[in-house]
Amino acid sequence: MGINRAAKGIVLVPTLLLGGAFLATAAWGPAAAAENKPLAIVVGCVLIGAGLLAQLMPEPEPETRSPEVRAGNEP
């Protein structure tokens, strides 16, 4: 099964939302969790990067049958 646009979108949206949530938590989170801010920044950046990287994956060319195969299968 090939990679298609819908699958890319299914990967992109959650990773961007979760990555943004982690980055927002790092920026506006409580001061008591200051030691976790670097971890939240790293996780957020990795998620956003993974979502964007999934968009760069090449889509396979659609399969086409050669004229010989079509001629052999048609009555």
GROMACS .gro file of C-alpha atoms in nm:
model
   75
    1MET     CA    1   0.000   0.000   0.000
    2GLY     CA    2   0.145   0.332  -0.101
    3ILE     CA    3   0.171   0.655   0.089
    4ASN     CA    4  -0.106   0.898  -0.001
    5ARG     CA    5  -0.209   1.252   0.086
    6ALA     CA    6  -0.470   1.151   0.343
    7ALA     CA    7  -0.215   0.948   0.538
    8LYS     CA    8   0.025   1.240   0.535
    9GLY     CA    9  -0.246   1.469   0.671
   10ILE     CA   10  -0.337   1.218   0.940
   11VAL     CA   11   0.024   1.226   1.057
   12LEU     CA   12   0.072   1.602   1.018
   13VAL     CA   13  -0.223   1.737   1.215
   14PRO     CA   14  -0.172   1.550   1.544
   15THR     CA   15   0.203   1.603   1.545
   16LEU     CA   16   0.167   1.977   1.488
   17LEU     CA   17  -0.102   2.006   1.756
   18LEU     CA   18   0.091   1.804   2.013
   19GLY     CA   19   0.417   1.976   1.931
   20GLY     CA   20   0.251   2.316   1.967
   21ALA     CA   21   0.101   2.208   2.299
   22PHE     CA   22   0.441   2.104   2.432
   23LEU     CA   23   0.599   2.430   2.317
   24ALA     CA   24   0.315   2.633   2.470
   25THR     CA   25   0.356   2.445   2.796
   26ALA     CA   26   0.726   2.525   2.795
   27ALA     CA   27   0.658   2.894   2.729
   28TRP     CA   28   0.361   2.955   2.958
   29GLY     CA   29   0.376   2.665   3.202
   30PRO     CA   30   0.392   2.708   3.577
   31ALA     CA   31   0.717   2.825   3.730
   32ALA     CA   32   0.722   2.517   3.953
   33ALA     CA   33   0.792   2.300   3.646
   34ALA     CA   34   1.096   2.500   3.535
   35GLU     CA   35   1.322   2.194   3.532
   36ASN     CA   36   1.095   2.028   3.272
   37LYS     CA   37   1.094   2.318   3.024
   38PRO     CA   38   1.396   2.194   2.821
   39LEU     CA   39   1.233   1.852   2.788
   40ALA     CA   40   0.905   2.008   2.673
   41ILE     CA   41   1.090   2.217   2.415
   42VAL     CA   42   1.276   1.915   2.278
   43VAL     CA   43   0.964   1.696   2.260
   44GLY     CA   44   0.767   1.977   2.093
   45CYS     CA   45   1.035   2.038   1.833
   46VAL     CA   46   1.073   1.666   1.760
   47LEU     CA   47   0.697   1.627   1.708
   48ILE     CA   48   0.673   1.927   1.479
   49GLY     CA   49   0.981   1.813   1.288
   50ALA     CA   50   0.840   1.462   1.245
   51GLY     CA   51   0.513   1.599   1.110
   52LEU     CA   52   0.688   1.823   0.863
   53LEU     CA   53   0.927   1.547   0.764
   54ALA     CA   54   0.631   1.321   0.684
   55GLN     CA   55   0.514   1.581   0.432
   56LEU     CA   56   0.846   1.560   0.249
   57MET     CA   57   0.819   1.186   0.185
   58PRO     CA   58   0.778   1.129  -0.190
   59GLU     CA   59   0.453   0.983  -0.317
   60PRO     CA   60   0.487   0.684  -0.549
   61GLU     CA   61   0.383   0.725  -0.909
   62PRO     CA   62   0.043   0.577  -0.993
   63GLU     CA   63   0.064   0.231  -1.140
   64THR     CA   64  -0.005   0.219  -1.512
   65ARG     CA   65  -0.040  -0.090  -1.722
   66SER     CA   66   0.163  -0.122  -2.036
   67PRO     CA   67  -0.020  -0.144  -2.374
   68GLU     CA   68   0.076  -0.513  -2.408
   69VAL     CA   69  -0.092  -0.602  -2.078
   70ARG     CA   70  -0.404  -0.406  -2.166
   71ALA     CA   71  -0.427  -0.568  -2.509
   72GLY     CA   72  -0.395  -0.916  -2.360
   73ASN     CA   73  -0.671  -0.860  -2.103
   74GLU     CA   74  -0.927  -0.699  -2.333
   75PRO     CA   75  -1.158  -0.919  -2.541
   0.00000   0.00000   0.00000
